[in-house]
PDB file of C-alpha atoms and ligand atoms in Angstrom:
ATOM      1  CA  MET A   3      21.847  15.809   2.743  1.00  0.00           C
ATOM      2  CA  PRO A   4      18.404  16.263   1.141  1.00  0.00           C
ATOM      3  CA  VAL A   5      17.593  14.031  -1.847  1.00  0.00           C
ATOM      4  CA  PRO A   6      17.614  16.182  -5.005  1.00  0.00           C
ATOM      5  CA  ILE A   7      14.222  16.261  -6.734  1.00  0.00           C
ATOM      6  CA  PRO A   8      14.400  14.594 -10.147  1.00  0.00           C
ATOM      7  CA  ASP A   9      13.422  16.232 -13.105  1.00  0.00           C
ATOM      8  CA  SER A  10      10.496  14.044 -13.859  1.00  0.00           C
ATOM      9  CA  VAL A  11       8.926  15.017 -10.598  1.00  0.00           C
ATOM     10  CA  ASP A  12       6.235  17.834 -11.008  1.00  0.00           C
ATOM     11  CA  TYR A  13       5.569  18.635  -7.377  1.00  0.00           C
ATOM     12  CA  VAL A  14       5.982  17.173  -3.979  1.00  0.00           C
ATOM     13  CA  LEU A  15       2.307  16.086  -2.808  1.00  0.00           C
ATOM     14  CA  LEU A  16       3.215  14.740   0.703  1.00  0.00           C
ATOM     15  CA  ASP A  17       6.692  15.654   2.453  1.00  0.00           C
ATOM     16  CA  GLU A  18       8.370  13.223   4.813  1.00  0.00           C
ATOM     17  CA  ALA A  19       7.183  15.033   7.982  1.00  0.00           C
ATOM     18  CA  THR A  20       3.604  14.765   6.694  1.00  0.00           C
ATOM     19  CA  ILE A  21       3.890  11.016   5.924  1.00  0.00           C
ATOM     20  CA  GLU A  22       5.620  10.217   9.213  1.00  0.00           C
ATOM     21  CA  GLN A  23       2.944  11.891  11.162  1.00  0.00           C
ATOM     22  CA  ARG A  24       0.193   9.997   9.382  1.00  0.00           C
ATOM     23  CA  VAL A  25       1.823   6.758   9.708  1.00  0.00           C
ATOM     24  CA  GLN A  26       2.330   7.411  13.500  1.00  0.00           C
ATOM     25  CA  GLU A  27      -1.514   8.188  13.618  1.00  0.00           C
ATOM     26  CA  MET A  28      -2.257   4.922  11.850  1.00  0.00           C
ATOM     27  CA  ALA A  29      -0.079   2.804  13.857  1.00  0.00           C
ATOM     28  CA  ASP A  30      -1.647   4.353  16.969  1.00  0.00           C
ATOM     29  CA  GLU A  31      -5.165   3.337  15.731  1.00  0.00           C
ATOM     30  CA  ILE A  32      -4.273  -0.094  14.630  1.00  0.00           C
ATOM     31  CA  SER A  33      -2.299  -0.638  18.109  1.00  0.00           C
ATOM     32  CA  SER A  34      -5.509   0.496  19.927  1.00  0.00           C
ATOM     33  CA  ASP A  35      -7.746  -1.706  17.909  1.00  0.00           C
ATOM     34  CA  TYR A  36      -5.661  -4.899  18.199  1.00  0.00           C
ATOM     35  CA  GLU A  37      -4.678  -4.312  21.908  1.00  0.00           C
ATOM     36  CA  GLY A  38      -3.951  -7.452  23.684  1.00  0.00           C
ATOM     37  CA  ILE A  39      -3.431  -9.526  20.793  1.00  0.00           C
ATOM     38  CA  ARG A  40      -0.555 -12.311  20.603  1.00  0.00           C
ATOM     39  CA  ASN A  41       2.362 -12.142  18.399  1.00  0.00           C
ATOM     40  CA  GLU A  42       1.386 -15.417  16.600  1.00  0.00           C
ATOM     41  CA  ASP A  43      -2.294 -14.265  15.908  1.00  0.00           C
ATOM     42  CA  PHE A  44      -1.485 -10.956  14.224  1.00  0.00           C
ATOM     43  CA  LEU A  45      -0.174 -11.203  10.715  1.00  0.00           C
ATOM     44  CA  LEU A  46       0.620  -7.906   8.609  1.00  0.00           C
ATOM     45  CA  VAL A  47       0.633  -8.883   5.015  1.00  0.00           C
ATOM     46  CA  GLY A  48       2.582  -6.294   2.773  1.00  0.00           C
ATOM     47  CA  VAL A  49       1.779  -6.013  -0.744  1.00  0.00           C
ATOM     48  CA  LEU A  50       5.075  -5.915  -2.914  1.00  0.00           C
ATOM     49  CA  LYS A  51       6.660  -4.090  -4.084  1.00  0.00           C
ATOM     50  CA  GLY A  52       4.886  -0.672  -3.388  1.00  0.00           C
ATOM     51  CA  ALA A  53       4.069  -1.378   0.271  1.00  0.00           C
ATOM     52  CA  PHE A  54       7.563  -2.272   1.543  1.00  0.00           C
ATOM     53  CA  ILE A  55       8.364   1.257   2.859  1.00  0.00           C
ATOM     54  CA  PHE A  56       4.987   1.876   4.500  1.00  0.00           C
ATOM     55  CA  LEU A  57       4.955  -1.607   5.930  1.00  0.00           C
ATOM     56  CA  ALA A  58       8.517  -1.186   7.460  1.00  0.00           C
ATOM     57  CA  ASP A  59       7.662   2.228   9.080  1.00  0.00           C
ATOM     58  CA  LEU A  60       4.047   1.197  10.098  1.00  0.00           C
ATOM     59  CA  SER A  61       5.137  -2.011  11.708  1.00  0.00           C
ATOM     60  CA  ARG A  62       7.978  -0.467  13.613  1.00  0.00           C
ATOM     61  CA  ARG A  63       5.545   2.052  15.074  1.00  0.00           C
ATOM     62  CA  LEU A  64       2.896  -0.619  16.297  1.00  0.00           C
ATOM     63  CA  THR A  65       2.944  -1.178  19.987  1.00  0.00           C
ATOM     64  CA  VAL A  66       1.088  -4.661  19.453  1.00  0.00           C
ATOM     65  CA  PRO A  67       3.058  -7.842  18.635  1.00  0.00           C
ATOM     66  CA  HIS A  68       2.670  -9.054  15.219  1.00  0.00           C
ATOM     67  CA  ARG A  69       4.356 -11.027  12.487  1.00  0.00           C
ATOM     68  CA  VAL A  70       5.053  -9.725   8.872  1.00  0.00           C
ATOM     69  CA  ASP A  71       4.686 -11.585   5.577  1.00  0.00           C
ATOM     70  CA  PHE A  72       4.617 -10.506   1.890  1.00  0.00           C
ATOM     71  CA  ILE A  73       2.542 -11.092  -1.136  1.00  0.00           C
ATOM     72  CA  ALA A  74       3.462 -10.013  -4.590  1.00  0.00           C
ATOM     73  CA  LEU A  75       0.851  -9.078  -7.369  1.00  0.00           C
ATOM     74  CA  SER A  76       0.975  -7.500 -10.589  1.00  0.00           C
ATOM     75  CA  SER A  77      -1.823  -5.315 -12.053  1.00  0.00           C
ATOM     76  CA  TYR A  78      -0.048  -3.060 -14.453  1.00  0.00           C
ATOM     77  CA  PRO A  79       2.421  -4.118 -17.130  1.00  0.00           C
ATOM     78  CA  ASP A  80       5.815  -2.094 -16.901  1.00  0.00           C
ATOM     79  CA  GLU A  81       5.805   1.304 -18.372  1.00  0.00           C
ATOM     80  CA  GLU A  82       1.968   1.373 -18.739  1.00  0.00           C
ATOM     81  CA  VAL A  83      -0.381   3.191 -16.410  1.00  0.00           C
ATOM     82  CA  GLU A  84      -3.484   1.757 -18.236  1.00  0.00           C
ATOM     83  CA  VAL A  85      -5.744  -0.353 -16.039  1.00  0.00           C
ATOM     84  CA  SER A  86      -6.416  -3.715 -17.025  1.00  0.00           C
ATOM     85  CA  GLY A  87      -8.509  -4.837 -14.154  1.00  0.00           C
ATOM     86  CA  ALA A  88      -6.437  -8.178 -14.323  1.00  0.00           C
ATOM     87  CA  VAL A  89      -4.395  -8.946 -11.250  1.00  0.00           C
ATOM     88  CA  ARG A  90      -1.925 -11.766 -11.112  1.00  0.00           C
ATOM     89  CA  LEU A  91      -0.462 -13.423  -8.230  1.00  0.00           C
ATOM     90  CA  ILE A  92       3.181 -13.579  -8.557  1.00  0.00           C
ATOM     91  CA  MET A  93       4.280 -14.635  -4.950  1.00  0.00           C
ATOM     92  CA  ASP A  94       2.170 -15.938  -2.209  1.00  0.00           C
ATOM     93  CA  THR A  95       2.448 -15.642   1.473  1.00  0.00           C
ATOM     94  CA  ARG A  96       4.394 -18.412   3.675  1.00  0.00           C
ATOM     95  CA  SER A  97       2.228 -17.977   6.704  1.00  0.00           C
ATOM     96  CA  ASP A  98      -0.736 -19.902   7.522  1.00  0.00           C
ATOM     97  CA  VAL A  99      -3.492 -17.534   7.669  1.00  0.00           C
ATOM     98  CA  ALA A 100      -6.567 -19.551   8.891  1.00  0.00           C
ATOM     99  CA  GLY A 101      -7.565 -18.478  12.305  1.00  0.00           C
ATOM    100  CA  ARG A 102      -5.328 -15.287  12.380  1.00  0.00           C
ATOM    101  CA  HIS A 103      -6.088 -11.734  12.252  1.00  0.00           C
ATOM    102  CA  VAL A 104      -4.816 -10.613   9.060  1.00  0.00           C
ATOM    103  CA  LEU A 105      -4.128  -6.932   8.009  1.00  0.00           C
ATOM    104  CA  ILE A 106      -3.422  -6.350   4.309  1.00  0.00           C
ATOM    105  CA  VAL A 107      -0.993  -3.293   4.007  1.00  0.00           C
ATOM    106  CA  GLU A 108      -1.128  -1.743   0.542  1.00  0.00           C
ATOM    107  CA  ASP A 109       0.512   1.257  -0.705  1.00  0.00           C
ATOM    108  CA  ILE A 110      -2.295   2.813  -2.694  1.00  0.00           C
ATOM    109  CA  THR A 111      -5.938   1.852  -3.774  1.00  0.00           C
ATOM    110  CA  ASP A 112      -6.719   3.133  -7.309  1.00  0.00           C
ATOM    111  CA  THR A 113      -9.499   1.320  -9.284  1.00  0.00           C
ATOM    112  CA  GLY A 114      -9.818  -1.034  -6.442  1.00  0.00           C
ATOM    113  CA  TYR A 115      -9.353  -4.329  -8.323  1.00  0.00           C
ATOM    114  CA  THR A 116      -5.982  -5.352  -6.389  1.00  0.00           C
ATOM    115  CA  LEU A 117      -7.323  -4.893  -2.938  1.00  0.00           C
ATOM    116  CA  ARG A 118     -10.593  -6.489  -3.919  1.00  0.00           C
ATOM    117  CA  TYR A 119      -8.620  -9.588  -5.197  1.00  0.00           C
ATOM    118  CA  LEU A 120      -6.532  -9.674  -2.096  1.00  0.00           C
ATOM    119  CA  TYR A 121      -9.635  -9.482   0.176  1.00  0.00           C
ATOM    120  CA  ARG A 122     -11.332 -12.350  -1.474  1.00  0.00           C
ATOM    121  CA  LEU A 123      -8.111 -14.423  -1.435  1.00  0.00           C
ATOM    122  CA  PHE A 124      -7.705 -13.998   2.134  1.00  0.00           C
ATOM    123  CA  GLU A 125     -11.177 -14.309   2.916  1.00  0.00           C
ATOM    124  CA  ALA A 126     -11.372 -17.793   1.437  1.00  0.00           C
ATOM    125  CA  ARG A 127      -8.604 -18.849   3.871  1.00  0.00           C
ATOM    126  CA  ASP A 128     -10.662 -18.488   6.919  1.00  0.00           C
ATOM    127  CA  PRO A 129      -8.900 -15.754   8.862  1.00  0.00           C
ATOM    128  CA  ALA A 130     -10.090 -14.787  12.427  1.00  0.00           C
ATOM    129  CA  SER A 131     -10.476 -11.448  11.044  1.00  0.00           C
ATOM    130  CA  LEU A 132      -9.407  -9.410   7.864  1.00  0.00           C
ATOM    131  CA  ARG A 133      -8.738  -5.739   7.585  1.00  0.00           C
ATOM    132  CA  THR A 134      -6.877  -3.449   5.227  1.00  0.00           C
ATOM    133  CA  ALA A 135      -4.579  -0.639   5.376  1.00  0.00           C
ATOM    134  CA  ALA A 136      -3.810   1.674   2.496  1.00  0.00           C
ATOM    135  CA  LEU A 137      -1.523   4.739   2.845  1.00  0.00           C
ATOM    136  CA  LEU A 138      -3.160   6.292  -0.217  1.00  0.00           C
ATOM    137  CA  THR A 139      -6.451   6.207  -2.010  1.00  0.00           C
ATOM    138  CA  LYS A 140      -7.661   7.737  -5.164  1.00  0.00           C
ATOM    139  CA  PRO A 141     -11.399   7.938  -4.624  1.00  0.00           C
ATOM    140  CA  ASP A 142     -12.027   9.476  -8.127  1.00  0.00           C
ATOM    141  CA  ARG A 143     -10.731   6.389  -9.906  1.00  0.00           C
ATOM    142  CA  ARG A 144     -12.496   3.613  -7.933  1.00  0.00           C
ATOM    143  CA  GLU A 145     -14.273   1.212 -10.142  1.00  0.00           C
ATOM    144  CA  VAL A 146     -15.035  -1.496  -7.639  1.00  0.00           C
ATOM    145  CA  GLU A 147     -15.977  -1.339  -4.002  1.00  0.00           C
ATOM    146  CA  VAL A 148     -13.256  -2.246  -1.468  1.00  0.00           C
ATOM    147  CA  PRO A 149     -13.184  -2.415   2.231  1.00  0.00           C
ATOM    148  CA  LEU A 150     -10.794   0.096   3.481  1.00  0.00           C
ATOM    149  CA  HIS A 151     -10.298   0.108   7.270  1.00  0.00           C
ATOM    150  CA  TYR A 152      -7.157   2.254   7.801  1.00  0.00           C
ATOM    151  CA  VAL A 153      -6.345   5.028   5.093  1.00  0.00           C
ATOM    152  CA  GLY A 154      -3.607   7.525   5.270  1.00  0.00           C
ATOM    153  CA  PHE A 155      -4.350   9.983   2.539  1.00  0.00           C
ATOM    154  CA  SER A 156      -7.117  10.623  -0.085  1.00  0.00           C
ATOM    155  CA  ILE A 157      -5.271  12.101  -3.349  1.00  0.00           C
ATOM    156  CA  PRO A 158      -6.379  13.373  -6.589  1.00  0.00           C
ATOM    157  CA  ASP A 159      -6.079  11.455  -9.872  1.00  0.00           C
ATOM    158  CA  VAL A 160      -2.382  11.912 -10.553  1.00  0.00           C
ATOM    159  CA  TRP A 161       0.304   9.432 -10.837  1.00  0.00           C
ATOM    160  CA  VAL A 162       2.394   9.542  -7.608  1.00  0.00           C
ATOM    161  CA  VAL A 163       5.959   8.180  -6.757  1.00  0.00           C
ATOM    162  CA  GLY A 164       8.195   7.731  -3.867  1.00  0.00           C
ATOM    163  CA  TYR A 165       7.904   6.173  -0.435  1.00  0.00           C
ATOM    164  CA  GLY A 166       7.671   2.699  -2.214  1.00  0.00           C
ATOM    165  CA  LEU A 167       5.473   3.760  -5.081  1.00  0.00           C
ATOM    166  CA  ASP A 168       6.996   3.542  -8.429  1.00  0.00           C
ATOM    167  CA  PHE A 169       6.706   4.250 -12.129  1.00  0.00           C
ATOM    168  CA  ALA A 170       8.117   1.477 -14.226  1.00  0.00           C
ATOM    169  CA  ASP A 171      10.171   0.508 -11.204  1.00  0.00           C
ATOM    170  CA  ARG A 172      11.716   4.000 -10.804  1.00  0.00           C
ATOM    171  CA  PHE A 173      11.322   6.491  -8.112  1.00  0.00           C
ATOM    172  CA  ARG A 174      10.435   3.939  -5.266  1.00  0.00           C
ATOM    173  CA  THR A 175      13.101   5.308  -2.701  1.00  0.00           C
ATOM    174  CA  LEU A 176      12.360   9.049  -2.877  1.00  0.00           C
ATOM    175  CA  PRO A 177      11.760  10.003   0.732  1.00  0.00           C
ATOM    176  CA  TYR A 178       8.510  12.018  -0.164  1.00  0.00           C
ATOM    177  CA  ILE A 179       5.550  11.212  -2.384  1.00  0.00           C
ATOM    178  CA  ALA A 180       5.500  13.308  -5.409  1.00  0.00           C
ATOM    179  CA  ALA A 181       3.343  13.847  -8.603  1.00  0.00           C
ATOM    180  CA  LEU A 182       5.050  12.802 -11.994  1.00  0.00           C
ATOM    181  CA  LYS A 183       4.975  15.006 -14.794  1.00  0.00           C
ATOM    182  CA  PRO A 184       2.338  13.842 -17.072  1.00  0.00           C
ATOM    183  CA  ARG A 185       4.689  13.771 -19.966  1.00  0.00           C
ATOM    184  CA  VAL A 186       6.652  11.077 -18.144  1.00  0.00           C
ATOM    185  CA  TYR A 187       3.991   8.605 -18.008  1.00  0.00           C
ATOM    186  CA  GLU A 188       1.927   9.669 -20.963  1.00  0.00           C
ATOM    187  CA  GLY A 189       5.168   8.763 -23.079  1.00  0.00           C
TER     188      GLY A 189
HETATM  189  P1  IMP B 218      -5.728  -0.868  -8.334  1.00  0.00           P
HETATM  190  O1  IMP B 218      -5.954  -2.305  -8.503  1.00  0.00           O
HETATM  191  O2  IMP B 218      -6.362  -0.075  -9.591  1.00  0.00           O
HETATM  192  O3  IMP B 218      -6.411  -0.388  -7.138  1.00  0.00           O
HETATM  193  O4  IMP B 218      -4.361  -0.578  -8.278  1.00  0.00           O
HETATM  194  C1  IMP B 218      -3.471  -0.583  -7.188  1.00  0.00           C
HETATM  195  C2  IMP B 218      -2.037  -0.744  -7.661  1.00  0.00           C
HETATM  196  O5  IMP B 218      -1.812   0.068  -8.818  1.00  0.00           O
HETATM  197  C3  IMP B 218      -1.279  -0.302  -6.404  1.00  0.00           C
HETATM  198  O6  IMP B 218      -0.871  -1.330  -5.554  1.00  0.00           O
HETATM  199  C4  IMP B 218      -0.127   0.410  -7.120  1.00  0.00           C
HETATM  200  O7  IMP B 218       1.004  -0.596  -7.405  1.00  0.00           O
HETATM  201  C5  IMP B 218      -0.654   0.669  -8.499  1.00  0.00           C
HETATM  202  N1  IMP B 218      -0.749   2.343  -8.610  1.00  0.00           N
HETATM  203  C6  IMP B 218      -1.909   2.771  -8.801  1.00  0.00           C
HETATM  204  N2  IMP B 218      -1.895   4.263  -8.684  1.00  0.00           N
HETATM  205  C7  IMP B 218      -0.490   4.539  -8.573  1.00  0.00           C
HETATM  206  C8  IMP B 218       0.239   5.658  -8.448  1.00  0.00           C
HETATM  207  O8  IMP B 218      -0.250   6.829  -8.690  1.00  0.00           O
HETATM  208  N3  IMP B 218       1.615   5.438  -8.335  1.00  0.00           N
HETATM  209  C9  IMP B 218       2.038   4.174  -8.224  1.00  0.00           C
HETATM  210  N4  IMP B 218       1.358   3.145  -8.328  1.00  0.00           N
HETATM  211  C10 IMP B 218       0.037   3.177  -8.443  1.00  0.00           C
HETATM  212 MG1   MG B 219       0.935  -1.908  -5.145  1.00  0.00          MG
END
């Protein structure tokens, strides 16, 4: 049964099949780049909460062994789309990062502050290598440069929800990625 489209949704930007195909392509590329790696050497770090669905789908499509860990950050206060540039660490990873190949898995890069913060955080922990994967990027919104190694889709400057992405912790479990009606986030 298809999930009904909520009234707050303006239009579907990326449907399930489109996302699935692109995640498979990303997984193929990552699997090929990390070919031959040992399970204990390869760590995917998912950024909570937004990346949980992307990470689940991506990791299950990787053909190389890897471990999974999570980190939680906050950059926007609830109900606010305004950018503060202030990133807060809420929960750190449990894994030892030193000497391991780390791939940060993020839902979306917007201003770039979050990924830059994470990149610096992990860089300081002496990983064997450090790369980033983001399902989405909004290039028009970028304020700081961030190293992006694997990107799913470049999207316009609209607030999107679904496939893990939220607005005020809502709409995360929609199977597609949709633009919200501006009135929803403009209040
Ligand atoms: P940045 O620090 O501005 O790059 O923001 C990155 C974070 O903001 C992402 O991890 C998301 O949690 C959130 N974010 C940015 N744009 C969107 C969006 O369109 N929908 C949902 N979350 C977003
Ligand atoms: Mg996020």
